Each structure stands twice: as structure tokens, then as C-alpha cells.
């Protein structure tokens, strides 16, 4: 058994899980794994090489040999700072396509598990609780309505100086949710041992506090959801 504790936060795109995971990791002084950015980087590397997003045979070595690192909040791919392009909607959509391929997921498994280092790890994604860290001490399934998520994503994109359209964002979110939830391998879904956190009517501070309260309860040996 690995003694390093993992707090898993899974959920659909734009549910706020990335922000909550970052703030919870800061509050606990733990490491952070933004697993979505790894899938996004495989997508960028594949596009750069002209590889199709459903070409599993060609994508597996790209995933296995991905030259990526996280450096003080910057995301570096093959020596290039891709922090902005990695967050683009088209990159997320491309990542969602290749993430449906079992060989690609398998190729990324150990890379994700290597983030489990002392004093602890907060990991966010789709299958953190079900596949990557099934022994996580706390599993959160974070969601919100498609409209609330589209609105948040819209604000994020505009703040970053990227262009966005709210109606097409809602459609894209729904399409991505459907693809992520209906794939046969590691589909996006709430597991029986995950705590539901619906943030449709909740601000980010409240969501962070909810997760920290559950974490402190568990760490103090209390159960309770
Ligand atoms: O969380 P995100 O939007 O950055 O993730 C981008 C895509 O990557 C998402 O639509 C599906 C895929 N993904 C995945 O399949 N499993 C993960 N653990 C994280 C992301």
C-alpha cells in the first residue's frame, strides 16, 4: 500500500475542479496533478506531427515519449511554453477525442501515478478515483449544470484574451460530456464511493471549503460524507 495520500477530484469540463484542486493543494501544501493538461499536451504533440486524433497506433508512442513538464505554473512541451494554447477549447476537444483510446490512456497511467509524492497529492481529471488512484482517501465528484459551466468557461477564456461564444460553448460542453461519459474505457461518472459536489449555485470559495472540510474530517479519522 502506498502511504502517500491522494485526494481525487473528478468531474466534467469547466466544473471548476481545476481551480478547486489548485487551491486545495495550496491549502494542504500538497502536490497537484492536472491530468487533463497531460491529455491536452498529447493532443498538441499529435497535431504538430500531423497524427490523426483517432490513430491509436501512432498516438501511443507520442503519449509514451511525451516531453512535458510543469514549471512554476508554466506548462512546457518539447521545450516550448504552451501554457496558453493548452487551455484553448479546441485543444480540450482534441484531448477528449484521443482520451477515448485505451492504448493512449494506458500509456499515460504511470506518468500520472508518478505525481504521488510526499507530503500528498491532489489530482483532478475524469478517472482519478476509478482508475489512476482507486485508493484515494477522499474522492470528490464535482459538477454543475452545462449552462453554469459554459458561463464560467466563457469568463475564463475572455480573461485570457481568447475568443469565445457562449452558445457554441454550451453545445461543445454537452458534446464533450457525452463523449467523455460514454466511452467504454474510464468513462466520466460518479463512483459509489465519491462525494458529490454540485457547484451550480456555489461560489469557488465555498467549493474549496467543502473539499477542505471533508479532507480534514477524513484525515482526523472521522468518516461522514
Ligand atoms: O479536464 P480537461 O478539460 O483539461 O480535460 C481535457 C480532456 O482530456 C477531457 O475532455 C477528457 C480528457 N481527460 C481524460 O479523459 N481523463 C482525465 N483524467 C483527464 C482528462
PDB file of C-alpha atoms and ligand atoms in Angstrom:
ATOM      1  CA  UNK A   1       0.000   0.000   0.000  1.00  0.00           C
ATOM      2  CA  UNK A   2       1.292   3.461  -0.937  1.00  0.00           C
ATOM      3  CA  UNK A   3       1.368   5.619   2.232  1.00  0.00           C
ATOM      4  CA  UNK A   4       1.190   8.925   0.307  1.00  0.00           C
ATOM      5  CA  UNK A   5      -2.377  10.188   0.481  1.00  0.00           C
ATOM      6  CA  UNK A   6      -4.290  11.194  -2.641  1.00  0.00           C
ATOM      7  CA  UNK A   7      -7.341  13.442  -2.843  1.00  0.00           C
ATOM      8  CA  UNK A   8      -9.120  12.767  -6.161  1.00  0.00           C
ATOM      9  CA  UNK A   9     -11.377  15.357  -7.804  1.00  0.00           C
ATOM     10  CA  UNK A  10     -13.178  14.182 -10.938  1.00  0.00           C
ATOM     11  CA  UNK A  11     -15.844  15.875 -12.989  1.00  0.00           C
ATOM     12  CA  UNK A  12     -16.896  17.242 -16.360  1.00  0.00           C
ATOM     13  CA  UNK A  13     -15.162  20.024 -18.199  1.00  0.00           C
ATOM     14  CA  UNK A  14     -15.421  23.525 -16.682  1.00  0.00           C
ATOM     15  CA  UNK A  15     -16.904  22.255 -13.420  1.00  0.00           C
ATOM     16  CA  UNK A  16     -14.299  24.317 -11.557  1.00  0.00           C
ATOM     17  CA  UNK A  17     -12.346  21.238 -10.492  1.00  0.00           C
ATOM     18  CA  UNK A  18      -9.027  22.668 -11.722  1.00  0.00           C
ATOM     19  CA  UNK A  19      -9.362  25.825  -9.633  1.00  0.00           C
ATOM     20  CA  UNK A  20     -10.608  23.926  -6.593  1.00  0.00           C
ATOM     21  CA  UNK A  21      -7.838  21.314  -6.911  1.00  0.00           C
ATOM     22  CA  UNK A  22      -5.187  24.062  -7.154  1.00  0.00           C
ATOM     23  CA  UNK A  23      -6.482  25.887  -4.093  1.00  0.00           C
ATOM     24  CA  UNK A  24      -6.958  22.724  -2.038  1.00  0.00           C
ATOM     25  CA  UNK A  25      -3.410  21.605  -2.896  1.00  0.00           C
ATOM     26  CA  UNK A  26      -2.087  25.020  -1.813  1.00  0.00           C
ATOM     27  CA  UNK A  27      -4.029  24.928   1.450  1.00  0.00           C
ATOM     28  CA  UNK A  28      -2.788  21.427   2.297  1.00  0.00           C
ATOM     29  CA  UNK A  29       0.744  22.095   0.994  1.00  0.00           C
ATOM     30  CA  UNK A  30       0.407  19.068  -1.295  1.00  0.00           C
ATOM     31  CA  UNK A  31       1.429  18.353  -4.895  1.00  0.00           C
ATOM     32  CA  UNK A  32      -1.007  18.855  -7.751  1.00  0.00           C
ATOM     33  CA  UNK A  33      -1.782  16.739 -10.805  1.00  0.00           C
ATOM     34  CA  UNK A  34      -3.855  18.403 -13.529  1.00  0.00           C
ATOM     35  CA  UNK A  35      -4.303  15.214 -15.568  1.00  0.00           C
ATOM     36  CA  UNK A  36      -6.360  16.973 -18.255  1.00  0.00           C
ATOM     37  CA  UNK A  37      -3.333  19.041 -19.230  1.00  0.00           C
ATOM     38  CA  UNK A  38      -1.399  15.822 -19.939  1.00  0.00           C
ATOM     39  CA  UNK A  39      -4.111  14.663 -22.370  1.00  0.00           C
ATOM     40  CA  UNK A  40      -4.145  18.162 -23.830  1.00  0.00           C
ATOM     41  CA  UNK A  41      -0.365  18.048 -24.378  1.00  0.00           C
ATOM     42  CA  UNK A  42      -0.609  14.696 -26.162  1.00  0.00           C
ATOM     43  CA  UNK A  43      -3.184  16.359 -28.429  1.00  0.00           C
ATOM     44  CA  UNK A  44      -0.857  19.298 -29.157  1.00  0.00           C
ATOM     45  CA  UNK A  45       2.074  16.965 -29.845  1.00  0.00           C
ATOM     46  CA  UNK A  46      -0.095  14.843 -32.163  1.00  0.00           C
ATOM     47  CA  UNK A  47      -1.420  17.860 -34.088  1.00  0.00           C
ATOM     48  CA  UNK A  48       2.161  19.151 -34.504  1.00  0.00           C
ATOM     49  CA  UNK A  49       3.149  15.809 -36.033  1.00  0.00           C
ATOM     50  CA  UNK A  50       0.066  15.638 -38.244  1.00  0.00           C
ATOM     51  CA  UNK A  51      -1.195  12.495 -36.479  1.00  0.00           C
ATOM     52  CA  UNK A  52      -4.951  11.836 -36.536  1.00  0.00           C
ATOM     53  CA  UNK A  53      -6.709  12.015 -33.163  1.00  0.00           C
ATOM     54  CA  UNK A  54      -8.099   8.501 -33.606  1.00  0.00           C
ATOM     55  CA  UNK A  55      -4.886   6.905 -34.890  1.00  0.00           C
ATOM     56  CA  UNK A  56      -4.211   4.833 -31.768  1.00  0.00           C
ATOM     57  CA  UNK A  57      -1.101   3.081 -33.131  1.00  0.00           C
ATOM     58  CA  UNK A  58       0.611   6.377 -33.939  1.00  0.00           C
ATOM     59  CA  UNK A  59      -0.614   8.128 -30.764  1.00  0.00           C
ATOM     60  CA  UNK A  60       0.662   5.550 -28.259  1.00  0.00           C
ATOM     61  CA  UNK A  61       4.385   6.345 -28.776  1.00  0.00           C
ATOM     62  CA  UNK A  62       3.586  10.085 -28.678  1.00  0.00           C
ATOM     63  CA  UNK A  63       1.929   9.579 -25.273  1.00  0.00           C
ATOM     64  CA  UNK A  64       4.718   7.304 -24.034  1.00  0.00           C
ATOM     65  CA  UNK A  65       7.508   9.676 -25.041  1.00  0.00           C
ATOM     66  CA  UNK A  66       5.752  12.943 -24.221  1.00  0.00           C
ATOM     67  CA  UNK A  67       8.419  15.505 -23.335  1.00  0.00           C
ATOM     68  CA  UNK A  68       6.372  17.641 -20.969  1.00  0.00           C
ATOM     69  CA  UNK A  69       6.951  19.397 -17.683  1.00  0.00           C
ATOM     70  CA  UNK A  70       5.258  21.762 -15.255  1.00  0.00           C
ATOM     71  CA  UNK A  71       7.462  24.644 -14.176  1.00  0.00           C
ATOM     72  CA  UNK A  72       6.189  27.210 -11.624  1.00  0.00           C
ATOM     73  CA  UNK A  73       2.717  27.190 -13.150  1.00  0.00           C
ATOM     74  CA  UNK A  74       4.028  27.184 -16.734  1.00  0.00           C
ATOM     75  CA  UNK A  75       3.412  24.183 -18.978  1.00  0.00           C
ATOM     76  CA  UNK A  76       6.371  23.247 -21.145  1.00  0.00           C
ATOM     77  CA  UNK A  77       6.038  20.876 -24.121  1.00  0.00           C
ATOM     78  CA  UNK A  78       9.137  19.905 -26.085  1.00  0.00           C
ATOM     79  CA  UNK A  79      10.943  22.984 -24.761  1.00  0.00           C
ATOM     80  CA  UNK A  80       8.114  25.348 -25.716  1.00  0.00           C
ATOM     81  CA  UNK A  81       5.860  27.236 -23.282  1.00  0.00           C
ATOM     82  CA  UNK A  82       2.347  26.063 -24.235  1.00  0.00           C
ATOM     83  CA  UNK A  83       0.546  27.424 -21.135  1.00  0.00           C
ATOM     84  CA  UNK A  84      -1.948  29.456 -23.205  1.00  0.00           C
ATOM     85  CA  UNK A  85      -2.590  27.175 -26.188  1.00  0.00           C
ATOM     86  CA  UNK A  86      -3.031  24.154 -23.900  1.00  0.00           C
ATOM     87  CA  UNK A  87      -6.136  25.793 -22.342  1.00  0.00           C
ATOM     88  CA  UNK A  88      -7.866  26.519 -25.678  1.00  0.00           C
ATOM     89  CA  UNK A  89     -11.241  24.869 -26.263  1.00  0.00           C
ATOM     90  CA  UNK A  90     -10.034  23.208 -29.450  1.00  0.00           C
ATOM     91  CA  UNK A  91      -7.145  21.639 -27.518  1.00  0.00           C
ATOM     92  CA  UNK A  92      -9.594  20.296 -24.908  1.00  0.00           C
ATOM     93  CA  UNK A  93     -11.852  18.893 -27.598  1.00  0.00           C
ATOM     94  CA  UNK A  94      -8.911  17.245 -29.349  1.00  0.00           C
ATOM     95  CA  UNK A  95      -7.759  15.790 -25.991  1.00  0.00           C
ATOM     96  CA  UNK A  96     -11.226  14.393 -25.370  1.00  0.00           C
ATOM     97  CA  UNK A  97     -11.052  12.515 -28.704  1.00  0.00           C
ATOM     98  CA  UNK A  98      -7.729  10.774 -28.130  1.00  0.00           C
ATOM     99  CA  UNK A  99      -8.607  10.201 -24.452  1.00  0.00           C
ATOM    100  CA  UNK A 100     -11.208   7.670 -25.634  1.00  0.00           C
ATOM    101  CA  UNK A 101      -8.433   5.358 -26.888  1.00  0.00           C
ATOM    102  CA  UNK A 102      -7.466   2.660 -24.342  1.00  0.00           C
ATOM    103  CA  UNK A 103      -3.833   2.462 -25.550  1.00  0.00           C
ATOM    104  CA  UNK A 104      -3.342   6.197 -25.034  1.00  0.00           C
ATOM    105  CA  UNK A 105      -4.811   6.020 -21.516  1.00  0.00           C
ATOM    106  CA  UNK A 106      -2.616   3.055 -20.627  1.00  0.00           C
ATOM    107  CA  UNK A 107       0.478   4.876 -21.916  1.00  0.00           C
ATOM    108  CA  UNK A 108      -0.238   7.787 -19.553  1.00  0.00           C
ATOM    109  CA  UNK A 109      -1.035   5.798 -16.433  1.00  0.00           C
ATOM    110  CA  UNK A 110       2.420   5.574 -14.839  1.00  0.00           C
ATOM    111  CA  UNK A 111       3.246   9.175 -15.719  1.00  0.00           C
ATOM    112  CA  UNK A 112       0.208  10.273 -13.702  1.00  0.00           C
ATOM    113  CA  UNK A 113       0.963   7.937 -10.790  1.00  0.00           C
ATOM    114  CA  UNK A 114       4.499   9.360 -10.547  1.00  0.00           C
ATOM    115  CA  UNK A 115       2.986  12.609  -9.221  1.00  0.00           C
ATOM    116  CA  UNK A 116       2.167  10.765  -5.993  1.00  0.00           C
ATOM    117  CA  UNK A 117       4.923  12.141  -3.804  1.00  0.00           C
ATOM    118  CA  UNK A 118       5.166  13.267  -0.187  1.00  0.00           C
ATOM    119  CA  UNK A 119       3.503  15.009   1.546  1.00  0.00           C
ATOM    120  CA  UNK A 120       0.399  14.191  -0.559  1.00  0.00           C
ATOM    121  CA  UNK A 121      -1.318  14.710  -3.904  1.00  0.00           C
ATOM    122  CA  UNK A 122      -4.454  16.451  -5.110  1.00  0.00           C
ATOM    123  CA  UNK A 123      -5.322  15.025  -8.548  1.00  0.00           C
ATOM    124  CA  UNK A 124      -8.036  16.260 -10.882  1.00  0.00           C
ATOM    125  CA  UNK A 125      -9.453  14.646 -14.006  1.00  0.00           C
ATOM    126  CA  UNK A 126     -12.071  12.106 -15.077  1.00  0.00           C
ATOM    127  CA  UNK A 127     -10.754   8.784 -13.777  1.00  0.00           C
ATOM    128  CA  UNK A 128      -8.601   9.789 -10.812  1.00  0.00           C
ATOM    129  CA  UNK A 129     -10.879   7.936  -8.363  1.00  0.00           C
ATOM    130  CA  UNK A 130     -11.782   4.981 -10.568  1.00  0.00           C
ATOM    131  CA  UNK A 131      -8.535   4.023 -12.337  1.00  0.00           C
ATOM    132  CA  UNK A 132      -5.460   6.087 -11.533  1.00  0.00           C
ATOM    133  CA  UNK A 133      -5.765   6.344  -7.726  1.00  0.00           C
ATOM    134  CA  UNK A 134      -8.508   3.928  -6.658  1.00  0.00           C
ATOM    135  CA  UNK A 135      -7.127   4.026  -3.089  1.00  0.00           C
ATOM    136  CA  UNK A 136      -7.550   7.827  -2.790  1.00  0.00           C
ATOM    137  CA  UNK A 137      -8.533   8.683   0.819  1.00  0.00           C
ATOM    138  CA  UNK A 138     -11.125  11.176  -0.424  1.00  0.00           C
ATOM    139  CA  UNK A 139     -12.928  11.144  -3.773  1.00  0.00           C
ATOM    140  CA  UNK A 140     -14.957  14.132  -4.915  1.00  0.00           C
ATOM    141  CA  UNK A 141     -17.193  14.218  -7.984  1.00  0.00           C
ATOM    142  CA  UNK A 142     -17.571  17.864  -8.883  1.00  0.00           C
ATOM    143  CA  UNK A 143     -20.201  19.016 -11.323  1.00  0.00           C
ATOM    144  CA  UNK A 144     -22.521  21.896 -12.295  1.00  0.00           C
ATOM    145  CA  UNK A 145     -25.165  22.469 -14.955  1.00  0.00           C
ATOM    146  CA  UNK A 146     -23.903  22.819 -18.555  1.00  0.00           C
ATOM    147  CA  UNK A 147     -25.118  26.457 -18.604  1.00  0.00           C
ATOM    148  CA  UNK A 148     -23.248  27.386 -15.415  1.00  0.00           C
ATOM    149  CA  UNK A 149     -20.110  25.673 -16.689  1.00  0.00           C
ATOM    150  CA  UNK A 150     -20.319  27.362 -20.104  1.00  0.00           C
ATOM    151  CA  UNK A 151     -20.625  30.744 -18.402  1.00  0.00           C
ATOM    152  CA  UNK A 152     -17.540  30.091 -16.274  1.00  0.00           C
ATOM    153  CA  UNK A 153     -15.536  28.810 -19.234  1.00  0.00           C
ATOM    154  CA  UNK A 154     -16.596  31.896 -21.208  1.00  0.00           C
ATOM    155  CA  UNK A 155     -15.266  34.214 -18.481  1.00  0.00           C
ATOM    156  CA  UNK A 156     -12.005  32.249 -18.218  1.00  0.00           C
ATOM    157  CA  UNK A 157     -11.394  32.410 -21.957  1.00  0.00           C
ATOM    158  CA  UNK A 158     -12.183  36.115 -22.204  1.00  0.00           C
ATOM    159  CA  UNK A 159      -9.909  36.863 -19.229  1.00  0.00           C
ATOM    160  CA  UNK A 160      -7.112  35.040 -21.024  1.00  0.00           C
ATOM    161  CA  UNK A 161      -7.701  37.180 -24.118  1.00  0.00           C
ATOM    162  CA  UNK A 162      -9.047  34.182 -26.093  1.00  0.00           C
ATOM    163  CA  UNK A 163     -12.207  34.465 -28.183  1.00  0.00           C
ATOM    164  CA  UNK A 164     -15.397  32.684 -27.115  1.00  0.00           C
ATOM    165  CA  UNK A 165     -19.088  32.364 -27.913  1.00  0.00           C
ATOM    166  CA  UNK A 166     -21.468  31.294 -25.144  1.00  0.00           C
ATOM    167  CA  UNK A 167     -23.933  29.324 -27.330  1.00  0.00           C
ATOM    168  CA  UNK A 168     -21.274  27.294 -29.059  1.00  0.00           C
ATOM    169  CA  UNK A 169     -19.603  26.711 -25.675  1.00  0.00           C
ATOM    170  CA  UNK A 170     -22.790  25.106 -24.265  1.00  0.00           C
ATOM    171  CA  UNK A 171     -23.033  22.861 -27.345  1.00  0.00           C
ATOM    172  CA  UNK A 172     -19.351  21.910 -27.178  1.00  0.00           C
ATOM    173  CA  UNK A 173     -19.526  21.183 -23.447  1.00  0.00           C
ATOM    174  CA  UNK A 174     -22.506  18.876 -23.971  1.00  0.00           C
ATOM    175  CA  UNK A 175     -20.769  17.110 -26.836  1.00  0.00           C
ATOM    176  CA  UNK A 176     -17.580  16.692 -24.791  1.00  0.00           C
ATOM    177  CA  UNK A 177     -19.512  15.464 -21.703  1.00  0.00           C
ATOM    178  CA  UNK A 178     -21.260  12.888 -23.859  1.00  0.00           C
ATOM    179  CA  UNK A 179     -18.007  11.654 -25.396  1.00  0.00           C
ATOM    180  CA  UNK A 180     -16.188  11.544 -22.025  1.00  0.00           C
ATOM    181  CA  UNK A 181     -19.110   9.797 -20.302  1.00  0.00           C
ATOM    182  CA  UNK A 182     -19.997   7.274 -22.987  1.00  0.00           C
ATOM    183  CA  UNK A 183     -16.549   5.923 -23.875  1.00  0.00           C
ATOM    184  CA  UNK A 184     -16.030   2.295 -22.859  1.00  0.00           C
ATOM    185  CA  UNK A 185     -12.732   2.915 -21.025  1.00  0.00           C
ATOM    186  CA  UNK A 186     -12.584   5.044 -17.876  1.00  0.00           C
ATOM    187  CA  UNK A 187     -15.811   6.931 -18.589  1.00  0.00           C
ATOM    188  CA  UNK A 188     -16.637  10.086 -16.690  1.00  0.00           C
ATOM    189  CA  UNK A 189     -19.064   9.066 -13.962  1.00  0.00           C
ATOM    190  CA  UNK A 190     -19.567   9.382 -10.242  1.00  0.00           C
ATOM    191  CA  UNK A 191     -18.340   6.289  -8.441  1.00  0.00           C
ATOM    192  CA  UNK A 192     -20.198   4.762  -5.470  1.00  0.00           C
ATOM    193  CA  UNK A 193     -17.501   5.950  -3.033  1.00  0.00           C
ATOM    194  CA  UNK A 194     -17.308   9.548  -4.333  1.00  0.00           C
ATOM    195  CA  UNK A 195     -18.800  12.555  -2.577  1.00  0.00           C
ATOM    196  CA  UNK A 196     -20.951  14.689  -4.904  1.00  0.00           C
ATOM    197  CA  UNK A 197     -20.200  18.402  -5.041  1.00  0.00           C
ATOM    198  CA  UNK A 198     -22.651  20.299  -7.255  1.00  0.00           C
ATOM    199  CA  UNK A 199     -21.417  23.859  -7.721  1.00  0.00           C
ATOM    200  CA  UNK A 200     -24.226  25.177  -9.947  1.00  0.00           C
ATOM    201  CA  UNK A 201     -25.300  27.522  -7.130  1.00  0.00           C
ATOM    202  CA  UNK A 202     -22.000  27.681  -5.308  1.00  0.00           C
ATOM    203  CA  UNK A 203     -19.032  30.033  -5.482  1.00  0.00           C
ATOM    204  CA  UNK A 204     -15.468  28.820  -5.700  1.00  0.00           C
ATOM    205  CA  UNK A 205     -14.594  29.723  -2.077  1.00  0.00           C
ATOM    206  CA  UNK A 206     -17.472  27.611  -0.788  1.00  0.00           C
ATOM    207  CA  UNK A 207     -16.465  24.680  -3.005  1.00  0.00           C
ATOM    208  CA  UNK A 208     -12.858  24.857  -1.773  1.00  0.00           C
ATOM    209  CA  UNK A 209     -14.071  24.944   1.842  1.00  0.00           C
ATOM    210  CA  UNK A 210     -16.370  21.964   1.240  1.00  0.00           C
ATOM    211  CA  UNK A 211     -13.458  19.859  -0.022  1.00  0.00           C
ATOM    212  CA  UNK A 212     -11.115  21.020   2.759  1.00  0.00           C
ATOM    213  CA  UNK A 213     -13.739  20.243   5.438  1.00  0.00           C
ATOM    214  CA  UNK A 214     -14.210  16.700   4.051  1.00  0.00           C
ATOM    215  CA  UNK A 215     -10.421  16.254   3.843  1.00  0.00           C
ATOM    216  CA  UNK A 216      -9.833  17.391   7.433  1.00  0.00           C
ATOM    217  CA  UNK A 217     -12.638  15.113   8.668  1.00  0.00           C
ATOM    218  CA  UNK A 218     -11.101  12.097   6.940  1.00  0.00           C
ATOM    219  CA  UNK A 219      -7.556  12.985   7.992  1.00  0.00           C
ATOM    220  CA  UNK A 220      -8.775  13.287  11.593  1.00  0.00           C
ATOM    221  CA  UNK A 221     -10.191   9.783  11.286  1.00  0.00           C
ATOM    222  CA  UNK A 222     -13.861  10.762  11.129  1.00  0.00           C
ATOM    223  CA  UNK A 223     -15.906   9.289   8.297  1.00  0.00           C
ATOM    224  CA  UNK A 224     -19.047  11.101   7.172  1.00  0.00           C
ATOM    225  CA  UNK A 225     -19.684  12.470   3.720  1.00  0.00           C
TER     226      UNK A 225
HETATM  227  O1  LIG B   1     -10.060  18.415 -17.668  1.00  0.00           O
HETATM  228  P1  LIG B   1      -9.762  18.904 -19.072  1.00  0.00           P
HETATM  229  O2  LIG B   1     -10.909  19.633 -19.696  1.00  0.00           O
HETATM  230  O3  LIG B   1      -8.487  19.691 -19.120  1.00  0.00           O
HETATM  231  O4  LIG B   1      -9.510  17.583 -19.949  1.00  0.00           O
HETATM  232  C1  LIG B   1      -9.410  17.599 -21.350  1.00  0.00           C
HETATM  233  C2  LIG B   1      -9.886  16.262 -21.921  1.00  0.00           C
HETATM  234  O5  LIG B   1      -8.962  15.231 -21.547  1.00  0.00           O
HETATM  235  C3  LIG B   1     -11.236  15.797 -21.394  1.00  0.00           C
HETATM  236  O6  LIG B   1     -12.297  16.223 -22.212  1.00  0.00           O
HETATM  237  C4  LIG B   1     -11.122  14.297 -21.386  1.00  0.00           C
HETATM  238  C5  LIG B   1      -9.658  14.043 -21.219  1.00  0.00           C
HETATM  239  N1  LIG B   1      -9.292  13.594 -19.878  1.00  0.00           N
HETATM  240  C6  LIG B   1      -9.482  12.274 -19.568  1.00  0.00           C
HETATM  241  O7  LIG B   1     -10.011  11.522 -20.374  1.00  0.00           O
HETATM  242  N2  LIG B   1      -9.087  11.788 -18.354  1.00  0.00           N
HETATM  243  C7  LIG B   1      -8.530  12.601 -17.446  1.00  0.00           C
HETATM  244  N3  LIG B   1      -8.146  12.108 -16.261  1.00  0.00           N
HETATM  245  C8  LIG B   1      -8.364  13.983 -17.726  1.00  0.00           C
HETATM  246  C9  LIG B   1      -8.766  14.456 -18.954  1.00  0.00           C
END
